[in-house]
PDB file of C-alpha atoms and ligand atoms in Angstrom:
ATOM      1  CA  MET A1496     147.808 147.562 251.669  1.00 49.00           C
ATOM      2  CA  SER A1497     150.478 149.791 250.142  1.00 51.00           C
ATOM      3  CA  GLU A1498     152.515 151.907 252.576  1.00 89.00           C
ATOM      4  CA  LYS A1499     151.935 154.924 250.385  1.00 96.00           C
ATOM      5  CA  VAL A1500     148.810 156.626 249.186  1.00 97.00           C
ATOM      6  CA  ILE A1501     148.488 158.520 245.918  1.00 98.00           C
ATOM      7  CA  PHE A1502     146.158 161.505 245.724  1.00 98.00           C
ATOM      8  CA  LYS A1503     144.872 162.283 242.245  1.00 98.00           C
ATOM      9  CA  ILE A1504     143.577 165.829 242.611  1.00 98.00           C
ATOM     10  CA  LYS A1505     141.516 167.830 240.142  1.00 98.00           C
ATOM     11  CA  ARG A1506     143.132 171.254 239.970  1.00 98.00           C
ATOM     12  CA  GLN A1507     141.549 174.456 238.660  1.00 98.00           C
ATOM     13  CA  LEU A1508     143.053 177.872 239.208  1.00 95.00           C
ATOM     14  CA  SER A1509     139.742 179.751 238.991  1.00 93.00           C
ATOM     15  CA  GLU A1510     136.156 179.268 237.861  1.00 92.00           C
ATOM     16  CA  LYS A1511     137.127 180.361 234.334  1.00 94.00           C
ATOM     17  CA  ASP A1512     140.296 178.248 234.011  1.00 97.00           C
ATOM     18  CA  SER A1513     140.282 174.717 232.627  1.00 97.00           C
ATOM     19  CA  PRO A1514     140.725 171.883 235.101  1.00 98.00           C
ATOM     20  CA  TYR A1515     143.735 169.553 235.047  1.00 98.00           C
ATOM     21  CA  TRP A1516     144.926 166.663 237.212  1.00 98.00           C
ATOM     22  CA  GLU A1517     147.961 166.292 239.437  1.00 98.00           C
ATOM     23  CA  GLU A1518     149.123 163.387 241.571  1.00 98.00           C
ATOM     24  CA  PHE A1519     150.818 163.527 244.959  1.00 98.00           C
ATOM     25  CA  GLU A1520     152.250 160.666 246.993  1.00 98.00           C
ATOM     26  CA  LEU A1521     152.316 160.491 250.789  1.00 97.00           C
ATOM     27  CA  PRO A1522     153.290 157.852 253.336  1.00 97.00           C
ATOM     28  CA  ILE A1523     150.248 156.441 255.131  1.00 95.00           C
ATOM     29  CA  THR A1524     150.262 157.312 258.792  1.00 93.00           C
ATOM     30  CA  ASP A1525     147.833 156.312 261.492  1.00 90.00           C
ATOM     31  CA  LYS A1526     144.698 158.506 261.615  1.00 91.00           C
ATOM     32  CA  LEU A1527     145.684 160.367 258.425  1.00 96.00           C
ATOM     33  CA  ASN A1528     142.553 161.892 256.918  1.00 97.00           C
ATOM     34  CA  VAL A1529     142.011 163.819 253.701  1.00 98.00           C
ATOM     35  CA  VAL A1530     142.381 167.240 255.344  1.00 98.00           C
ATOM     36  CA  SER A1531     145.602 166.312 257.154  1.00 97.00           C
ATOM     37  CA  ALA A1532     146.924 164.821 253.898  1.00 98.00           C
ATOM     38  CA  LEU A1533     146.067 168.071 252.057  1.00 98.00           C
ATOM     39  CA  MET A1534     147.918 170.008 254.765  1.00 97.00           C
ATOM     40  CA  LYS A1535     151.017 167.891 254.168  1.00 97.00           C
ATOM     41  CA  ILE A1536     150.732 168.481 250.418  1.00 97.00           C
ATOM     42  CA  GLN A1537     150.302 172.209 251.063  1.00 96.00           C
ATOM     43  CA  LYS A1538     153.560 172.294 253.045  1.00 96.00           C
ATOM     44  CA  ASN A1539     155.449 170.512 250.295  1.00 97.00           C
ATOM     45  CA  PRO A1540     153.630 170.982 246.965  1.00 97.00           C
ATOM     46  CA  VAL A1541     155.674 168.576 244.868  1.00 98.00           C
ATOM     47  CA  THR A1542     153.880 166.149 242.551  1.00 98.00           C
ATOM     48  CA  LYS A1543     154.485 162.405 242.441  1.00 97.00           C
ATOM     49  CA  SER A1544     156.785 162.931 239.461  1.00 97.00           C
ATOM     50  CA  GLY A1545     158.886 165.450 241.423  1.00 97.00           C
ATOM     51  CA  LYS A1546     157.542 168.668 239.850  1.00 97.00           C
ATOM     52  CA  LYS A1547     157.158 171.695 242.160  1.00 98.00           C
ATOM     53  CA  THR A1548     153.626 173.034 241.811  1.00 97.00           C
ATOM     54  CA  GLU A1549     151.125 175.470 243.317  1.00 95.00           C
ATOM     55  CA  PRO A1550     149.830 174.458 246.777  1.00 95.00           C
ATOM     56  CA  VAL A1551     146.394 172.805 246.528  1.00 97.00           C
ATOM     57  CA  ASN A1552     143.534 174.991 247.716  1.00 98.00           C
ATOM     58  CA  TRP A1553     140.616 173.690 249.776  1.00 97.00           C
ATOM     59  CA  GLU A1554     138.396 174.947 252.563  1.00 97.00           C
ATOM     60  CA  CYS A1555     138.015 173.721 256.122  1.00 97.00           C
ATOM     61  CA  SER A1556     137.230 175.151 259.517  1.00 97.00           C
ATOM     62  CA  CYS A1557     135.824 173.001 262.330  1.00 96.00           C
ATOM     63  CA  LEU A1558     137.648 169.745 261.503  1.00 96.00           C
ATOM     64  CA  GLU A1559     134.820 167.785 263.145  1.00 96.00           C
ATOM     65  CA  GLU A1560     132.031 167.600 260.546  1.00 97.00           C
ATOM     66  CA  VAL A1561     130.123 170.600 261.841  1.00 97.00           C
ATOM     67  CA  CYS A1562     130.788 173.467 259.425  1.00 97.00           C
ATOM     68  CA  GLY A1563     130.474 171.592 256.122  1.00 97.00           C
ATOM     69  CA  SER A1564     133.136 173.711 254.427  1.00 98.00           C
ATOM     70  CA  CYS A1565     135.469 170.796 253.564  1.00 98.00           C
ATOM     71  CA  THR A1566     132.829 168.955 251.520  1.00 98.00           C
ATOM     72  CA  MET A1567     134.214 167.522 248.284  1.00 98.00           C
ATOM     73  CA  LEU A1568     134.074 164.433 246.087  1.00 98.00           C
ATOM     74  CA  ILE A1569     136.287 161.670 247.438  1.00 98.00           C
ATOM     75  CA  ASN A1570     136.500 158.738 245.044  1.00 98.00           C
ATOM     76  CA  GLY A1571     133.381 160.152 243.400  1.00 98.00           C
ATOM     77  CA  LYS A1572     131.335 160.290 246.622  1.00 98.00           C
ATOM     78  CA  VAL A1573     130.363 163.541 248.259  1.00 98.00           C
ATOM     79  CA  ARG A1574     131.528 163.764 251.863  1.00 98.00           C
ATOM     80  CA  GLN A1575     133.480 165.830 254.364  1.00 98.00           C
ATOM     81  CA  ALA A1576     137.250 165.622 253.978  1.00 98.00           C
ATOM     82  CA  CYS A1577     137.947 166.172 257.675  1.00 98.00           C
ATOM     83  CA  THR A1578     136.332 162.895 258.692  1.00 97.00           C
ATOM     84  CA  ALA A1579     137.507 160.865 255.705  1.00 98.00           C
ATOM     85  CA  LEU A1580     140.110 158.502 257.154  1.00 97.00           C
ATOM     86  CA  ILE A1581     142.634 157.368 254.564  1.00 97.00           C
ATOM     87  CA  LYS A1582     142.940 153.800 255.867  1.00 96.00           C
ATOM     88  CA  ASN A1583     139.164 153.305 255.706  1.00 96.00           C
ATOM     89  CA  ILE A1584     138.920 154.726 252.188  1.00 97.00           C
ATOM     90  CA  LEU A1585     141.709 152.478 250.896  1.00 96.00           C
ATOM     91  CA  LYS A1586     140.154 149.453 252.580  1.00 95.00           C
ATOM     92  CA  THR A1587     136.819 150.106 250.866  1.00 95.00           C
ATOM     93  CA  SER A1588     138.236 150.942 247.447  1.00 96.00           C
ATOM     94  CA  LYS A1589     140.947 148.256 247.513  1.00 93.00           C
ATOM     95  CA  SER A1590     143.199 150.730 245.697  1.00 95.00           C
ATOM     96  CA  ASN A1591     146.082 152.924 246.840  1.00 96.00           C
ATOM     97  CA  THR A1592     144.830 155.937 244.865  1.00 97.00           C
ATOM     98  CA  ILE A1593     142.296 158.413 246.197  1.00 98.00           C
ATOM     99  CA  ILE A1594     140.624 160.805 243.763  1.00 98.00           C
ATOM    100  CA  LEU A1595     139.710 164.266 245.054  1.00 98.00           C
ATOM    101  CA  GLU A1596     137.428 166.613 243.092  1.00 98.00           C
ATOM    102  CA  PRO A1597     135.432 169.735 243.925  1.00 98.00           C
ATOM    103  CA  MET A1598     131.642 169.435 244.096  1.00 98.00           C
ATOM    104  CA  SER A1599     130.145 169.882 240.640  1.00 97.00           C
ATOM    105  CA  LYS A1600     126.962 171.794 241.516  1.00 97.00           C
ATOM    106  CA  PHE A1601     128.804 174.874 242.771  1.00 97.00           C
ATOM    107  CA  PRO A1602     131.236 177.242 241.039  1.00 96.00           C
ATOM    108  CA  VAL A1603     134.877 176.397 241.696  1.00 97.00           C
ATOM    109  CA  VAL A1604     136.743 179.093 243.593  1.00 97.00           C
ATOM    110  CA  ARG A1605     140.061 177.273 243.244  1.00 98.00           C
ATOM    111  CA  ASP A1606     140.974 173.576 243.188  1.00 98.00           C
ATOM    112  CA  LEU A1607     138.774 171.827 245.767  1.00 98.00           C
ATOM    113  CA  GLN A1608     137.139 174.975 247.150  1.00 98.00           C
ATOM    114  CA  VAL A1609     133.688 175.868 245.849  1.00 98.00           C
ATOM    115  CA  ASP A1610     131.282 178.742 246.374  1.00 97.00           C
ATOM    116  CA  ARG A1611     128.094 177.516 248.101  1.00 97.00           C
ATOM    117  CA  GLN A1612     126.366 180.908 247.758  1.00 96.00           C
ATOM    118  CA  ARG A1613     123.439 179.388 245.837  1.00 96.00           C
ATOM    119  CA  MET A1614     122.362 177.665 249.065  1.00 97.00           C
ATOM    120  CA  PHE A1615     122.481 180.891 251.047  1.00 96.00           C
ATOM    121  CA  ASP A1616     120.533 182.709 248.313  1.00 96.00           C
ATOM    122  CA  ASN A1617     117.907 179.974 248.508  1.00 97.00           C
ATOM    123  CA  LEU A1618     117.743 180.332 252.291  1.00 97.00           C
ATOM    124  CA  ILE A1619     116.914 183.994 251.722  1.00 96.00           C
ATOM    125  CA  GLN A1620     114.145 182.958 249.302  1.00 97.00           C
ATOM    126  CA  ILE A1621     112.443 180.852 251.997  1.00 97.00           C
ATOM    127  CA  LYS A1622     113.067 183.438 254.747  1.00 95.00           C
ATOM    128  CA  GLY A1623     115.302 181.056 256.651  1.00 95.00           C
ATOM    129  CA  TRP A1624     115.374 183.032 259.865  1.00 91.00           C
ATOM    130  CA  THR A1625     113.226 183.873 262.874  1.00 85.00           C
ATOM    131  CA  PRO A1626     111.838 187.418 262.847  1.00 79.00           C
ATOM    132  CA  LEU A1627     113.141 188.154 266.349  1.00 66.00           C
ATOM    133  CA  ASP A1628     116.040 186.665 268.201  1.00 57.00           C
ATOM    134  CA  GLY A1629     116.552 185.944 271.890  1.00 53.00           C
ATOM    135  CA  ALA A1630     113.032 186.603 273.130  1.00 53.00           C
ATOM    136  CA  PHE A1631     109.624 185.308 272.245  1.00 51.00           C
ATOM    137  CA  HIS A1632     107.418 188.245 272.978  1.00 50.00           C
ATOM    138  CA  HIS A1633     108.311 191.905 272.835  1.00 46.00           C
ATOM    139  CA  GLN A1634     105.763 194.290 274.149  1.00 47.00           C
ATOM    140  CA  GLU A1635     105.936 197.880 275.174  1.00 44.00           C
ATOM    141  CA  VAL A1636     104.221 198.476 278.500  1.00 45.00           C
ATOM    142  CA  VAL A1637     103.663 201.727 280.282  1.00 46.00           C
ATOM    143  CA  ILE A1638     104.428 201.147 283.915  1.00 49.00           C
ATOM    144  CA  SER A1639     102.887 203.274 286.604  1.00 53.00           C
ATOM    145  CA  GLU A1640     103.996 203.359 290.188  1.00 54.00           C
ATOM    146  CA  ARG A1641     102.674 200.246 291.823  1.00 60.00           C
ATOM    147  CA  LYS A1642     103.833 197.068 293.470  1.00 64.00           C
ATOM    148  CA  PHE A1643     104.839 194.259 291.118  1.00 67.00           C
ATOM    149  CA  THR A1644     104.551 190.540 291.666  1.00 72.00           C
ATOM    150  CA  ASP A1645     107.686 188.375 291.578  1.00 72.00           C
ATOM    151  CA  HIS A1646     106.581 186.888 288.269  1.00 70.00           C
ATOM    152  CA  GLU A1647     106.133 190.318 286.697  1.00 67.00           C
ATOM    153  CA  LEU A1648     109.539 191.346 287.945  1.00 65.00           C
ATOM    154  CA  GLU A1649     111.083 188.372 286.198  1.00 64.00           C
ATOM    155  CA  GLN A1650     109.411 189.447 282.973  1.00 60.00           C
ATOM    156  CA  ILE A1651     110.373 193.094 283.056  1.00 59.00           C
ATOM    157  CA  LYS A1652     113.980 194.031 282.619  1.00 55.00           C
ATOM    158  CA  LEU A1653     114.292 197.157 284.691  1.00 49.00           C
ATOM    159  CA  ASP A1654     116.738 199.921 285.051  1.00 45.00           C
ATOM    160  CA  ALA A1655     118.110 199.400 288.595  1.00 42.00           C
ATOM    161  CA  VAL A1656     118.202 203.130 289.219  1.00 42.00           C
ATOM    162  CA  ILE A1657     114.460 203.471 289.235  1.00 55.00           C
ATOM    163  CA  PHE A1658     113.609 200.113 290.789  1.00 62.00           C
ATOM    164  CA  ASN A1659     113.414 199.849 294.581  1.00 62.00           C
ATOM    165  CA  PRO A1660     113.988 196.164 295.471  1.00 69.00           C
ATOM    166  CA  GLU A1661     112.885 196.617 299.075  1.00 74.00           C
ATOM    167  CA  THR A1662     109.422 197.938 298.327  1.00 70.00           C
ATOM    168  CA  LYS A1663     109.273 196.254 294.929  1.00 65.00           C
ATOM    169  CA  THR A1664     108.056 199.459 293.369  1.00 60.00           C
ATOM    170  CA  ILE A1665     108.963 201.303 290.236  1.00 58.00           C
ATOM    171  CA  LYS A1666     109.535 204.914 290.929  1.00 52.00           C
ATOM    172  CA  GLU A1667     108.824 206.419 287.569  1.00 46.00           C
ATOM    173  CA  ALA A1668     106.436 205.724 284.815  1.00 43.00           C
ATOM    174  CA  GLY A1669     107.902 204.834 281.445  1.00 45.00           C
ATOM    175  CA  SER A1670     108.056 202.344 278.623  1.00 44.00           C
ATOM    176  CA  TYR A1671     109.649 198.950 279.143  1.00 47.00           C
ATOM    177  CA  ILE A1672     109.983 195.856 277.113  1.00 47.00           C
ATOM    178  CA  THR A1673     108.891 192.465 278.403  1.00 49.00           C
ATOM    179  CA  ARG A1674     110.921 189.492 277.310  1.00 50.00           C
ATOM    180  CA  ASP A1675     109.211 186.164 277.792  1.00 55.00           C
ATOM    181  CA  LEU A1676     110.856 182.904 276.878  1.00 61.00           C
ATOM    182  CA  ALA A1677     109.287 180.981 274.029  1.00 67.00           C
ATOM    183  CA  PRO A1678     106.613 178.533 275.191  1.00 74.00           C
ATOM    184  CA  GLN A1679     107.789 174.978 275.743  1.00 80.00           C
ATOM    185  CA  GLN A1680     107.241 172.561 272.898  1.00 86.00           C
ATOM    186  CA  PRO A1681     106.303 168.892 273.209  1.00 91.00           C
ATOM    187  CA  PRO A1682     109.570 166.880 273.432  1.00 92.00           C
ATOM    188  CA  LYS A1683     108.867 165.100 270.144  1.00 95.00           C
ATOM    189  CA  LYS A1684     108.527 168.402 268.302  1.00 94.00           C
ATOM    190  CA  ALA A1685     111.586 169.857 270.036  1.00 93.00           C
ATOM    191  CA  ASP A1686     113.605 166.735 269.138  1.00 96.00           C
ATOM    192  CA  LEU A1687     112.583 167.034 265.499  1.00 97.00           C
ATOM    193  CA  ARG A1688     113.530 170.691 265.484  1.00 96.00           C
ATOM    194  CA  TYR A1689     116.931 169.826 266.932  1.00 96.00           C
ATOM    195  CA  THR A1690     117.511 167.194 264.259  1.00 98.00           C
ATOM    196  CA  LEU A1691     116.544 169.621 261.488  1.00 98.00           C
ATOM    197  CA  SER A1692     118.724 172.331 263.018  1.00 97.00           C
ATOM    198  CA  GLU A1693     121.844 170.218 262.488  1.00 98.00           C
ATOM    199  CA  CYS A1694     122.014 171.073 258.786  1.00 98.00           C
ATOM    200  CA  MET A1695     125.438 172.594 258.125  1.00 98.00           C
ATOM    201  CA  THR A1696     124.664 173.762 254.571  1.00 98.00           C
ATOM    202  CA  CYS A1697     127.442 171.466 253.403  1.00 98.00           C
ATOM    203  CA  GLY A1698     125.862 170.963 249.975  1.00 98.00           C
ATOM    204  CA  SER A1699     126.144 167.160 249.923  1.00 98.00           C
ATOM    205  CA  CYS A1700     122.426 166.744 249.223  1.00 98.00           C
ATOM    206  CA  VAL A1701     122.563 169.403 246.497  1.00 98.00           C
ATOM    207  CA  GLU A1702     125.529 167.680 244.871  1.00 98.00           C
ATOM    208  CA  ALA A1703     123.886 164.250 244.929  1.00 98.00           C
ATOM    209  CA  CYS A1704     120.432 165.309 243.715  1.00 98.00           C
ATOM    210  CA  PRO A1705     119.933 164.648 239.978  1.00 97.00           C
ATOM    211  CA  GLN A1706     117.237 167.337 239.900  1.00 97.00           C
ATOM    212  CA  VAL A1707     119.606 170.141 240.933  1.00 97.00           C
ATOM    213  CA  LYS A1708     121.096 171.537 237.750  1.00 94.00           C
ATOM    214  CA  ASN A1709     123.727 174.166 237.115  1.00 93.00           C
ATOM    215  CA  THR A1710     121.195 176.519 235.580  1.00 91.00           C
ATOM    216  CA  PRO A1711     119.600 179.738 236.813  1.00 86.00           C
ATOM    217  CA  ASN A1712     116.488 179.125 238.915  1.00 90.00           C
ATOM    218  CA  ALA A1713     117.402 175.438 239.356  1.00 94.00           C
ATOM    219  CA  PHE A1714     115.691 173.238 241.973  1.00 97.00           C
ATOM    220  CA  ILE A1715     116.104 174.730 245.426  1.00 98.00           C
ATOM    221  CA  GLY A1716     117.134 171.339 246.870  1.00 98.00           C
ATOM    222  CA  ALA A1717     116.284 169.236 249.898  1.00 98.00           C
ATOM    223  CA  ALA A1718     118.322 171.135 252.512  1.00 98.00           C
ATOM    224  CA  ILE A1719     116.448 174.375 251.943  1.00 98.00           C
ATOM    225  CA  ILE A1720     113.055 172.653 251.957  1.00 98.00           C
ATOM    226  CA  SER A1721     113.999 171.039 255.251  1.00 98.00           C
ATOM    227  CA  GLN A1722     115.108 174.389 256.641  1.00 98.00           C
ATOM    228  CA  ALA A1723     111.712 175.875 255.736  1.00 98.00           C
ATOM    229  CA  ARG A1724     110.130 173.076 257.778  1.00 98.00           C
ATOM    230  CA  TYR A1725     112.573 173.763 260.620  1.00 97.00           C
ATOM    231  CA  PHE A1726     111.788 177.478 260.823  1.00 96.00           C
ATOM    232  CA  ASN A1727     108.054 176.793 260.496  1.00 96.00           C
ATOM    233  CA  LEU A1728     108.260 174.583 263.595  1.00 95.00           C
ATOM    234  CA  HIS A1729     109.868 177.381 265.596  1.00 90.00           C
ATOM    235  CA  PRO A1730     107.446 179.275 267.887  1.00 85.00           C
ATOM    236  CA  GLN A1731     108.669 182.596 266.474  1.00 82.00           C
ATOM    237  CA  GLY A1732     109.604 181.338 263.039  1.00 88.00           C
ATOM    238  CA  GLU A1733     106.058 180.206 262.308  1.00 88.00           C
ATOM    239  CA  TYR A1734     105.150 183.879 261.984  1.00 86.00           C
ATOM    240  CA  LEU A1735     106.544 183.627 258.412  1.00 93.00           C
ATOM    241  CA  LYS A1736     105.181 180.146 257.776  1.00 95.00           C
ATOM    242  CA  GLU A1737     102.904 181.066 254.887  1.00 95.00           C
ATOM    243  CA  ASP A1738     105.634 183.091 253.152  1.00 96.00           C
ATOM    244  CA  ARG A1739     107.936 180.077 253.316  1.00 97.00           C
ATOM    245  CA  VAL A1740     105.347 177.700 251.918  1.00 97.00           C
ATOM    246  CA  GLU A1741     104.641 180.142 249.092  1.00 96.00           C
ATOM    247  CA  ALA A1742     108.367 180.485 248.389  1.00 97.00           C
ATOM    248  CA  LEU A1743     108.530 176.710 247.978  1.00 98.00           C
ATOM    249  CA  MET A1744     105.657 176.870 245.488  1.00 97.00           C
ATOM    250  CA  GLU A1745     107.757 179.000 243.126  1.00 96.00           C
ATOM    251  CA  ASP A1746     109.243 177.620 239.879  1.00 96.00           C
ATOM    252  CA  ASN A1747     112.405 176.314 241.571  1.00 97.00           C
ATOM    253  CA  GLY A1748     110.497 174.776 244.481  1.00 97.00           C
ATOM    254  CA  LEU A1749     108.905 171.548 245.599  1.00 97.00           C
ATOM    255  CA  ALA A1750     107.419 170.596 242.230  1.00 96.00           C
ATOM    256  CA  ASN A1751     110.945 169.899 240.930  1.00 96.00           C
ATOM    257  CA  CYS A1752     111.607 167.043 243.349  1.00 97.00           C
ATOM    258  CA  GLY A1753     111.917 163.809 241.351  1.00 96.00           C
ATOM    259  CA  ASN A1754     111.768 161.555 244.434  1.00 96.00           C
ATOM    260  CA  ALA A1755     115.250 160.155 243.750  1.00 97.00           C
ATOM    261  CA  GLN A1756     115.799 159.993 247.540  1.00 97.00           C
ATOM    262  CA  ILE A1757     119.584 160.239 247.222  1.00 97.00           C
ATOM    263  CA  CYS A1758     119.680 163.400 249.344  1.00 98.00           C
ATOM    264  CA  VAL A1759     118.716 161.510 252.463  1.00 98.00           C
ATOM    265  CA  LYS A1760     121.354 158.832 251.820  1.00 98.00           C
ATOM    266  CA  VAL A1761     124.264 161.274 251.559  1.00 98.00           C
ATOM    267  CA  CYS A1762     123.328 163.659 254.381  1.00 98.00           C
ATOM    268  CA  PRO A1763     126.086 163.325 257.003  1.00 98.00           C
ATOM    269  CA  LYS A1764     123.708 164.607 259.690  1.00 98.00           C
ATOM    270  CA  HIS A1765     121.033 162.006 258.917  1.00 98.00           C
ATOM    271  CA  ILE A1766     118.413 164.702 258.494  1.00 98.00           C
ATOM    272  CA  PRO A1767     115.075 163.179 257.402  1.00 98.00           C
ATOM    273  CA  LEU A1768     115.086 165.129 254.153  1.00 98.00           C
ATOM    274  CA  THR A1769     112.498 163.087 252.272  1.00 98.00           C
ATOM    275  CA  GLU A1770     110.157 163.360 255.262  1.00 98.00           C
ATOM    276  CA  SER A1771     110.659 167.147 255.202  1.00 98.00           C
ATOM    277  CA  ILE A1772     109.859 167.251 251.482  1.00 98.00           C
ATOM    278  CA  VAL A1773     106.646 165.254 251.981  1.00 98.00           C
ATOM    279  CA  ASP A1774     105.679 167.448 254.925  1.00 98.00           C
ATOM    280  CA  MET A1775     106.209 170.680 252.992  1.00 98.00           C
ATOM    281  CA  MET A1776     104.421 169.275 249.947  1.00 98.00           C
ATOM    282  CA  GLY A1777     101.410 168.716 252.221  1.00 97.00           C
ATOM    283  CA  GLU A1778     101.662 172.329 253.402  1.00 96.00           C
ATOM    284  CA  ALA A1779     101.897 173.566 249.812  1.00 97.00           C
ATOM    285  CA  THR A1780      98.905 171.501 248.698  1.00 95.00           C
ATOM    286  CA  SER A1781      96.847 172.823 251.575  1.00 94.00           C
ATOM    287  CA  ARG A1782      97.964 176.375 250.759  1.00 92.00           C
ATOM    288  CA  ALA A1783      97.049 175.900 247.083  1.00 90.00           C
ATOM    289  CA  PHE A1784      93.537 174.727 248.044  1.00 86.00           C
ATOM    290  CA  TRP A1785      92.739 176.970 250.974  1.00 79.00           C
ATOM    291  CA  GLY A1786      95.186 179.877 250.689  1.00 72.00           C
ATOM    292  CA  TRP A1787      92.658 182.072 248.890  1.00 66.00           C
ATOM    293  CA  LEU A1788      90.449 181.994 251.996  1.00 66.00           C
ATOM    294  CA  LYS A1789      93.141 183.794 253.960  1.00 64.00           C
ATOM    295  CA  LYS A1790      93.628 186.571 251.397  1.00 57.00           C
TER     296      LYS A1790
HETATM  297  S1  SF4 B1323     120.629 168.586 254.647  1.00 94.52           S
HETATM  298 FE1  SF4 B1323     122.404 167.310 255.184  1.00 94.52          FE
HETATM  299  S2  SF4 B1323     123.494 167.043 253.226  1.00 94.52           S
HETATM  300 FE2  SF4 B1323     122.058 168.725 252.927  1.00 94.52          FE
HETATM  301  S3  SF4 B1323     123.247 170.568 253.349  1.00 94.52           S
HETATM  302 FE3  SF4 B1323     122.245 169.985 255.290  1.00 94.52          FE
HETATM  303  S4  SF4 B1323     123.736 168.687 256.343  1.00 94.52           S
HETATM  304 FE4  SF4 B1323     124.405 168.830 254.225  1.00 94.52          FE
HETATM  305  S1  FES B1324     136.145 171.184 258.418  1.00 94.52           S
HETATM  306 FE1  FES B1324     134.093 171.517 259.117  1.00 94.52          FE
HETATM  307  S2  FES B1324     133.026 169.840 258.311  1.00 94.52           S
HETATM  308 FE2  FES B1324     135.065 169.424 257.773  1.00 94.52          FE
END
């Protein structure tokens, strides 16, 4: 293996500017990954031919494959730059050149940084949130002066001024809010929810899917479908279940899936995306047949 690595980087100053290529050469050090290599290039932006140039722009945050912001094409494959070890890449490619490009399904902000807003817009379309946060059940109760059981006291968050802990009585009547925890879910369901929750909106599945085009109202993509399933499994999230299924029945929804199954192969979090698509297709079919009964 060569002692030096060459980075061939696709540069683009803005979404409207034309792309061009530049090469940079770095010594290979132990544990060097694509992000640490980009940091070295940023400190000394001189091309392989000795020309001083603009520092390369990219995005990163967590540096441990959690935020998804460093996702880019590395030797043509979509992946996270922070966990892309140079020695491993060179071993696989049997070349001393590594090609870095921005993802192609998102507008380029600059160089390797893209704008993943289309994914967040699609999350809004499927109502990718729970209607309430932090508590399962909010209820206004009018409390009169009486003794409360220990269980009730756990449920009611009281103002200490009016609560007498010795007699366990509430002195004044008023309105209070009960905050119960969400009911427990069977471990299998909770495990599935955890797995689905690991999506970091990195865009890898969007980039790899041949059905996702760069056109308005293009296919919503596997990540968003899987997130609809995730929120529908949530004890509070299921309140919006029917809205989410209907959102996935829109023109850019489930019907666009071509069953290429590449999404599931590129997902760094191993999210069962194809299973989510099948599951939501079942929900949509059931809604199409029986939805009118609920109207
Ligand atoms: S489903 Fe996987 S590949 Fe797609 S955005 Fe989420 S983490 Fe990335
Ligand atoms: S920096 Fe967060 S995934 Fe790479």
